[in-house]
Short mmCIF file of C-alpha atoms and ligand atoms in Angstrom, two decimals:
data_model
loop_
_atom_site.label_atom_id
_atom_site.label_comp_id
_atom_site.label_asym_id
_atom_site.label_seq_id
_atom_site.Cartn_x
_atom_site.Cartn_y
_atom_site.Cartn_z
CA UNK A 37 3.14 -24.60 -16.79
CA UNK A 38 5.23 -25.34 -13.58
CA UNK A 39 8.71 -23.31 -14.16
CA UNK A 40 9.97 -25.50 -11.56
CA UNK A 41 10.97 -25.53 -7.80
CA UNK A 42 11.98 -22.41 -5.66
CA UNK A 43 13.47 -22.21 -2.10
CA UNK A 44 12.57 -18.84 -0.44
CA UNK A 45 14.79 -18.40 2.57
CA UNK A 46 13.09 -15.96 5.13
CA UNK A 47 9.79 -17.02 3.32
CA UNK A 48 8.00 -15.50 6.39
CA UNK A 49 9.12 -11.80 6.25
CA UNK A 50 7.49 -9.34 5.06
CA UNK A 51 8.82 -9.49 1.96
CA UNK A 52 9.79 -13.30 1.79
CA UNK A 53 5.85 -14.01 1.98
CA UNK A 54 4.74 -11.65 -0.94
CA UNK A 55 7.47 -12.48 -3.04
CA UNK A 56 6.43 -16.57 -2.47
CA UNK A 57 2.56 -15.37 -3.32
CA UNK A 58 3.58 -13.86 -6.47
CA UNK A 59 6.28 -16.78 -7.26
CA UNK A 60 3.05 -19.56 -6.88
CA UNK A 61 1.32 -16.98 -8.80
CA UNK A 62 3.69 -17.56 -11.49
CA UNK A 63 2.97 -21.45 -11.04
CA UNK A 64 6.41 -22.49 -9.36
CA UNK A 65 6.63 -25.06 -6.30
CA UNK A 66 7.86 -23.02 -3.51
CA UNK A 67 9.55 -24.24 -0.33
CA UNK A 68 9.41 -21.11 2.50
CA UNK A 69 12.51 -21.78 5.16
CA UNK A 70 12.40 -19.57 7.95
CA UNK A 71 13.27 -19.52 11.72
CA UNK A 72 10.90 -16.99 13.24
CA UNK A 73 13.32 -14.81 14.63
CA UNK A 74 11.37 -11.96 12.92
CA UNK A 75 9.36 -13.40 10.23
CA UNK A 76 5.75 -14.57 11.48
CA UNK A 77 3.27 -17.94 10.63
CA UNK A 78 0.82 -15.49 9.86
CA UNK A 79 2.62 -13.79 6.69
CA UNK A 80 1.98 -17.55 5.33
CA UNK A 81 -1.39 -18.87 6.70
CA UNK A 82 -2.92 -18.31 3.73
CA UNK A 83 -0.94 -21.01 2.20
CA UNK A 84 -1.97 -23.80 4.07
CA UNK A 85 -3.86 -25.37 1.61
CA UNK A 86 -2.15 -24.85 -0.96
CA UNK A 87 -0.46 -27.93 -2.34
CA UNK A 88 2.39 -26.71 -4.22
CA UNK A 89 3.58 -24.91 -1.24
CA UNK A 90 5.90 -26.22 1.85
CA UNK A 91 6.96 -24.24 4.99
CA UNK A 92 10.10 -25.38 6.82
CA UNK A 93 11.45 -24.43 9.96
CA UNK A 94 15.16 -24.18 9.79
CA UNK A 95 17.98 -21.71 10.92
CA UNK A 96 20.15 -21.22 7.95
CA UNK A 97 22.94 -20.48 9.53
CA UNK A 98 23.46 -24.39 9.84
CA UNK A 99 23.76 -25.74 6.53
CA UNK A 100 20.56 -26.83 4.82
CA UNK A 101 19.04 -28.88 2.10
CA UNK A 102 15.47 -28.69 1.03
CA UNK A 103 16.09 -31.10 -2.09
CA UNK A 104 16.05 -30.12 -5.31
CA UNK A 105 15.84 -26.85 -5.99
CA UNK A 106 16.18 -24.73 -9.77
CA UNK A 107 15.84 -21.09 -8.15
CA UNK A 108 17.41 -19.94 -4.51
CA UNK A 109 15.80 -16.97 -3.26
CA UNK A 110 18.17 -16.17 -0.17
CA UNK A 111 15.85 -13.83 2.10
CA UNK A 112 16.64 -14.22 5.26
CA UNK A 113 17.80 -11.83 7.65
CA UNK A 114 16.26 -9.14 9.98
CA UNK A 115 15.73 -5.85 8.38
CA UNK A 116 14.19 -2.95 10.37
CA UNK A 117 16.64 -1.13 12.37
CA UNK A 118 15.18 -2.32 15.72
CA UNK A 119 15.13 -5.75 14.46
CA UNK A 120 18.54 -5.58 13.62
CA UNK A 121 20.16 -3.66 16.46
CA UNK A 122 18.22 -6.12 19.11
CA UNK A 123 19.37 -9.39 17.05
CA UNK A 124 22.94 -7.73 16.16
CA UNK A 125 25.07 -11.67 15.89
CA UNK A 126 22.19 -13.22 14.28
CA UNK A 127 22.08 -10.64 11.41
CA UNK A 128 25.53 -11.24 11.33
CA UNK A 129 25.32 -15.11 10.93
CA UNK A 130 22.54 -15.20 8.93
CA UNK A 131 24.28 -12.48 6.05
CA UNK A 132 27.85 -14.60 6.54
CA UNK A 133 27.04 -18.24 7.42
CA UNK A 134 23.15 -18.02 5.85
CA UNK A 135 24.92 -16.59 2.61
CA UNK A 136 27.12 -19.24 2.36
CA UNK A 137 24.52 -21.73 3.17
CA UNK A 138 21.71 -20.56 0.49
CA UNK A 139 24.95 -20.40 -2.58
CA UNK A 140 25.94 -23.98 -1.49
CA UNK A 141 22.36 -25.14 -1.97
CA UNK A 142 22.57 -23.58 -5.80
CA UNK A 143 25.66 -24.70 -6.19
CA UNK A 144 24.89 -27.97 -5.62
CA UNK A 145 21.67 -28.19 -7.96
CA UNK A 146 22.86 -26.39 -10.46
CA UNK A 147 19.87 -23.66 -9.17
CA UNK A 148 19.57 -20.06 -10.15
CA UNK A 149 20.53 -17.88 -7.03
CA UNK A 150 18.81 -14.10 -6.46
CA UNK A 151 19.82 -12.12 -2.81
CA UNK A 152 18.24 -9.44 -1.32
CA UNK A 153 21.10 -7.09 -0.81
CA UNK A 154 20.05 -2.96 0.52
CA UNK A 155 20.50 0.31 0.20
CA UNK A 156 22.29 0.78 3.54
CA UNK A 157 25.24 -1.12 1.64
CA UNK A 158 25.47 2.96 0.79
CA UNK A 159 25.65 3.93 4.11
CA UNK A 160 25.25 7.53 4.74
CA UNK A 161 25.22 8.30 1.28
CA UNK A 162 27.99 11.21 -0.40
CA UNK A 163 26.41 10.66 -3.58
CA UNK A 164 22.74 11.40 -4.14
CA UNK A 165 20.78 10.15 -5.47
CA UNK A 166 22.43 6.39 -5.32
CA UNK A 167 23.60 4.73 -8.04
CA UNK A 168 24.87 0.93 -8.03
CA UNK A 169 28.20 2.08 -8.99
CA UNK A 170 28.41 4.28 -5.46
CA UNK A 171 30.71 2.71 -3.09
CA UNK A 172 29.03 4.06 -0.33
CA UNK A 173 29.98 5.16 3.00
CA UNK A 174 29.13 3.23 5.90
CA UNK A 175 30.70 3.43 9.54
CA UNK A 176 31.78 -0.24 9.91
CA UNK A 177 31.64 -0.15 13.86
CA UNK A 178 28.84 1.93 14.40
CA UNK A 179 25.09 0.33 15.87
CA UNK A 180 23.84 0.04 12.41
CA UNK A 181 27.16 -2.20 11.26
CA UNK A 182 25.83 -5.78 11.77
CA UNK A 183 23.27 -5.14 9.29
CA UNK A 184 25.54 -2.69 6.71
CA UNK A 185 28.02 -4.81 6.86
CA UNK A 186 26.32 -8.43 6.57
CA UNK A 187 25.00 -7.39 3.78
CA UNK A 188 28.02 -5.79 1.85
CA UNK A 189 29.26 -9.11 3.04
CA UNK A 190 26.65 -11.12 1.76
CA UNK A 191 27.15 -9.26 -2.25
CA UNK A 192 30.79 -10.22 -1.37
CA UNK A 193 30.73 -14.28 -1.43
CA UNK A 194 27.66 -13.67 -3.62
CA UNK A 195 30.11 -12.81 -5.96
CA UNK A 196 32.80 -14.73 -5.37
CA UNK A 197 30.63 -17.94 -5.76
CA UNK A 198 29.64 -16.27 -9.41
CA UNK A 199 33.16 -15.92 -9.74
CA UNK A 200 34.95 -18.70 -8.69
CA UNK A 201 32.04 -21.21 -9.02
CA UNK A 202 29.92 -19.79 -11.58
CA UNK A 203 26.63 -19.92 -10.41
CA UNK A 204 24.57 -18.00 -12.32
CA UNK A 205 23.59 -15.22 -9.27
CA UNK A 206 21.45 -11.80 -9.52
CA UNK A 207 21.66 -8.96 -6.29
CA UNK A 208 19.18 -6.64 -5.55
CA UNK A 209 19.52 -3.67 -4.17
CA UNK A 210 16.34 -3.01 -1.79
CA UNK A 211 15.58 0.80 -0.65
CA UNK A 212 12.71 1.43 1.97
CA UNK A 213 9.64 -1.02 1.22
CA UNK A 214 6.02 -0.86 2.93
CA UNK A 215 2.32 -2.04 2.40
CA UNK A 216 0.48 -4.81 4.29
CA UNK A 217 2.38 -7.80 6.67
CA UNK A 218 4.85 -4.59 7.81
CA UNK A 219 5.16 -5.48 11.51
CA UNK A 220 3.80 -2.92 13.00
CA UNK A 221 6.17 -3.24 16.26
CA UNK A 222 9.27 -3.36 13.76
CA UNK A 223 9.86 0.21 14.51
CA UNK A 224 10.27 1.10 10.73
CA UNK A 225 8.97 4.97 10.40
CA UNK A 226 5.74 3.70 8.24
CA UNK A 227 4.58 1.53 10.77
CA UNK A 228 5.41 3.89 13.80
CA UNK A 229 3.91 6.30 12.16
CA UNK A 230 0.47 4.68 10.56
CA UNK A 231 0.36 2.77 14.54
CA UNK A 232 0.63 6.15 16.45
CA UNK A 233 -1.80 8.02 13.93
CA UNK A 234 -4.28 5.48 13.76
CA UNK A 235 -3.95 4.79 17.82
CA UNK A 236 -4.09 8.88 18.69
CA UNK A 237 -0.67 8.51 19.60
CA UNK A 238 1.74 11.76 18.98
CA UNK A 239 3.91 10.98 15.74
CA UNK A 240 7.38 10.46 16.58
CA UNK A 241 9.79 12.25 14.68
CA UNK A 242 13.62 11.81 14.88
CA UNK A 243 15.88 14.58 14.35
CA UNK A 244 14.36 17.74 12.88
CA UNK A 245 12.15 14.93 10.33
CA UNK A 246 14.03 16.88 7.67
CA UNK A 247 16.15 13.53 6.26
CA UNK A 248 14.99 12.27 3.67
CA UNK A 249 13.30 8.63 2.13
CA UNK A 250 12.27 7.00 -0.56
CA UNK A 251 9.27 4.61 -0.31
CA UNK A 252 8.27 1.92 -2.47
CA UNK A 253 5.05 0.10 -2.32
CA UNK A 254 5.51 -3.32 -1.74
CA UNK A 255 3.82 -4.81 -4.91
CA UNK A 256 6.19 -2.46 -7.17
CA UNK A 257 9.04 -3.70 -5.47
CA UNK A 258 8.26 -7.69 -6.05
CA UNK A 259 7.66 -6.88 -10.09
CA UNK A 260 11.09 -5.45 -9.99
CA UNK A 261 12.26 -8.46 -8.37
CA UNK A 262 10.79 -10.75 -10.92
CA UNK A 263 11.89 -9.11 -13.73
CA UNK A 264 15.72 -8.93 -12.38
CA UNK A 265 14.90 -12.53 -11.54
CA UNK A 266 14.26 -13.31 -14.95
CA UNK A 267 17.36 -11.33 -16.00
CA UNK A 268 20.66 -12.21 -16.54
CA UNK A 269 22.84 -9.21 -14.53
CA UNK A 270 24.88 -10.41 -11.94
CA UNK A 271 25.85 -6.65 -10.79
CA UNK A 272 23.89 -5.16 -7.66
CA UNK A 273 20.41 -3.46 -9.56
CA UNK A 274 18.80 -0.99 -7.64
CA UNK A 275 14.60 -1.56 -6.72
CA UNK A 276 13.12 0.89 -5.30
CA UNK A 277 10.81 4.00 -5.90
CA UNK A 278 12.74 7.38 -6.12
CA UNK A 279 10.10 9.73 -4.75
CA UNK A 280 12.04 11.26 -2.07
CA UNK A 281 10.00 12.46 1.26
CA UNK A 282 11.59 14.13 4.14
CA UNK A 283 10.27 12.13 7.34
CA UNK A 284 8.27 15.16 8.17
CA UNK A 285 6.15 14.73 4.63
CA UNK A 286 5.95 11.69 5.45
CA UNK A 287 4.12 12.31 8.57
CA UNK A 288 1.57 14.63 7.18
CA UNK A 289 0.96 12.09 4.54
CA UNK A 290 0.15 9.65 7.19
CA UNK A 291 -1.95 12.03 9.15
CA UNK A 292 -3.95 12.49 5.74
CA UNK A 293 -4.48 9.56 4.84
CA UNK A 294 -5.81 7.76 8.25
CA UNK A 295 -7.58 11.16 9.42
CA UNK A 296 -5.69 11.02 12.58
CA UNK A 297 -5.65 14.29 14.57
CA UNK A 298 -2.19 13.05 16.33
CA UNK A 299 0.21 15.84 16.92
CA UNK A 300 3.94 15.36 15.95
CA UNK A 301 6.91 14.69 18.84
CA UNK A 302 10.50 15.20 17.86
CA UNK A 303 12.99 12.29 19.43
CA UNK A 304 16.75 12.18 18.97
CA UNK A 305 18.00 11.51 15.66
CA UNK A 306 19.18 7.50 16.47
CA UNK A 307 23.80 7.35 15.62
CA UNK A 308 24.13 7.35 12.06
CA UNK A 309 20.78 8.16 10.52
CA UNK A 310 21.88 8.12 7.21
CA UNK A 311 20.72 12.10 6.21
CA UNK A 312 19.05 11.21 2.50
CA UNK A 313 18.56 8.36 0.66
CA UNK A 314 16.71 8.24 -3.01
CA UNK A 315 17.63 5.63 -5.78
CA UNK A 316 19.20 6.17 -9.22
CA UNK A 317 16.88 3.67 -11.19
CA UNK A 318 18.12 4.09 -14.64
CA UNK A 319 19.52 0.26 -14.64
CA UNK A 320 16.44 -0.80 -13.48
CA UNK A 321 14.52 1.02 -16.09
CA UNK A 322 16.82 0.15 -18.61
CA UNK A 323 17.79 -3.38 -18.08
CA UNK A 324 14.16 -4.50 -16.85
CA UNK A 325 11.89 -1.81 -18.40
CA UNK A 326 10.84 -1.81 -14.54
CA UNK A 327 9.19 1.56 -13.20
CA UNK A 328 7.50 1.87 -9.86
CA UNK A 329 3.58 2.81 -10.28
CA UNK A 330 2.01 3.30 -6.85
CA UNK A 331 2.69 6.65 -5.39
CA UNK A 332 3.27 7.07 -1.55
CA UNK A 333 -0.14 8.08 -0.55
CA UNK A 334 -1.99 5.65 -2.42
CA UNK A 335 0.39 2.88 -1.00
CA UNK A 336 -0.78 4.15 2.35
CA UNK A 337 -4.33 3.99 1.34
CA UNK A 338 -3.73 0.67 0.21
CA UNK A 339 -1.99 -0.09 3.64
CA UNK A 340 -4.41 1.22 5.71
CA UNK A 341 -7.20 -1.94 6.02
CA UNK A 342 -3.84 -4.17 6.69
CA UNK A 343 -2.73 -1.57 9.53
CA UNK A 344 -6.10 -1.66 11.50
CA UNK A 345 -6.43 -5.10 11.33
CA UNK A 346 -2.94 -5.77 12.57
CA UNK A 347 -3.47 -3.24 15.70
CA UNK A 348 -7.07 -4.62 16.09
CA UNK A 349 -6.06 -7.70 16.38
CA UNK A 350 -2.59 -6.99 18.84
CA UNK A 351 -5.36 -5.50 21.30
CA UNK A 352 -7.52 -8.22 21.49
CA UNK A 353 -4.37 -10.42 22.66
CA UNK A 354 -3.70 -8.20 25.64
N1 UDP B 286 12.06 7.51 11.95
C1 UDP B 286 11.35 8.48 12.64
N2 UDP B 286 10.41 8.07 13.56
C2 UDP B 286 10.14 6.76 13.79
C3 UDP B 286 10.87 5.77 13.07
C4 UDP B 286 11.84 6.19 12.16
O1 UDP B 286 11.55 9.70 12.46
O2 UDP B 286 9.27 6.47 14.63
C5 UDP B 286 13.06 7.98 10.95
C6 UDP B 286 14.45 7.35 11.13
O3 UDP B 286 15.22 8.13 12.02
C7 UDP B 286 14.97 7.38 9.70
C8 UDP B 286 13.72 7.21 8.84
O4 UDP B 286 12.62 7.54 9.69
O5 UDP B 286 15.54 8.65 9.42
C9 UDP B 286 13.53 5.80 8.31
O6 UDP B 286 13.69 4.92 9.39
P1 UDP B 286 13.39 3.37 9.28
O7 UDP B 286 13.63 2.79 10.63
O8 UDP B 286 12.05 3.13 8.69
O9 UDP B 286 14.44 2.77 8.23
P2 UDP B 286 15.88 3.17 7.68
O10 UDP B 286 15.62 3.85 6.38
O11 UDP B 286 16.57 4.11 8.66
O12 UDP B 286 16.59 1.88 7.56
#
């Protein structure tokens, strides 16, 4: 059974390309759109022979039309703090102008629209844990902005189009995500950490490494977003795993697990830091029966082949 035809915009992230592997899995056509500002060809070489898949190149920030489409998954955007802070005007555009773009696209086909919306629309969180109801508190000028606010931004017109245009739209809320295609230059604390460990390299800790995280293995994360896929709540839901780490558990976990003998370094605490961040999941659990399975330090097991492989290969192209 083919459910029909979905565009993935930033197909080639790391979580564009799993969620396209488990939407062919489900026996949908997929088109991938991507501009390789930060997503990579090699998220998606797998696909190459695969006939029911397509990958275009294409800045969404112009408008775009892939033909016929009955599901819009609107990806696209750098994600990792580094990412984000170095491309600043693109995350911008792509949250505004991409946003716009990928709801014009359902609009016009009468297609199902899903965004990937995040937990720093909470900011540095008051409330704790986080539910979708929290407002959040986010400093709208401060380094972190272009992405905070791009995305509270991008649930804004999200909803308007729902709104004022009805198309039939589902937001997810995404808290920290890991497991294999991770860059492992995107600065993100699980790939600093499992590249450092795994290289010898002292662990660097920002801050005391006493704020807090909650990590979600990647494969729990894309069941969540099928289910809320297959749902019909147009509200923000909340995916993400609420086993909360400080960053300094989450070190020792990583020296654990890759049996690396690298000693810790504390680093200034980057503006903003949001202090703790855990989900409230009871929509989730209620609306999608949807409960995360994979704890952190099997997640990192699970992580670890992709990890070596990555850094293997990144010295053999020096
Ligand atoms: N962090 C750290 N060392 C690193 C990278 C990150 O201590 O090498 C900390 C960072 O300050 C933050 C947390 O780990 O408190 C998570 O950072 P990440 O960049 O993964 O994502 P964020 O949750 O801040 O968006």
């Amino acid at each position: 059974m083919n459910p029909g035809r979905a565009v993935v915009t930033g197909g080639a992230g790391f979580l564009g390309s799993h969620l396209c592997d488990a939407l062919l899995a489900e026996g949908w056509s997929v088109v991938a759109v991507d501009n390789f500002l930060t997503g990579r060809r090699a998220n998606l070489a797998h696909l190459r022979h695969e006939s029911r898949f397509e990958l275009i190149e294409k800045d969404i920030c112009e408008p775009f039309d892939v033909g016929r489409v009955d599901y819009v998954f609107h990806f696209a955007s750098p994600a990792s703090p580094v990412d984000y802070m170095v491309h600043g005007i693109p995350t911008l555009k792509v949250g505004s102008l991409g946003t716009f773009h990928a709801l014009e696209v359902a609009q016009k086909y009468g297609a199902k629209y899903f965004v990937s919306s995040t937990s720093e629309c909470y900011g540095d969180p008051l409330e704790h844990p986080q539910k979708e109801t929290y407002w959040g508190h986010v400093n709208p000028i401060g380094p972190r902005s272009v992405y905070d606010e791009a995305k509270r931004f991008t649930e804004a017109v999200t909803m308007a189009y729902h709104r004022y245009h009805k198309v039939d739209t589902r937001i997810v809320r995404i808290f920290n995500t890991y497991g294999p295609r991770l860059q492992v230059n995107d600065g993100r604390v699980v790939s600093n950490f499992m590249k450092q460990a795994l290289r010898g390299e002292p662990l660097t800790v920002y801050g005391d490494g006493r704020q807090t995280r909650s990590f979600c293995y990647v494969s729990d994360e894309i069941d969540g977003f099928l289910r809320l896929s297959r749902s019909d709540e147009h509200l923000p839901v909340n995916i993400g795993n609420p086993n909360e780490f400080t960053i300094l558990e989450c070190a020792q976990l990583v020296l654990k697990v890759t049996g690396s003998k690298s000693q810790i370094r504390y680093e200034p605490l980057p503006q903003d830091d949001p202090k703790q961040r855990r989900p409230d999941i009871a929509k989730a659990r209620q609306l999608l029966q949807w409960e995360p399975k994979i704890d952190l330090e099997t997640g990192l097991r699970q992580s670890l082949d992709y990890f070596k492989r990555a850094l293997a290969e990144e010295a053999a192209m020096k």
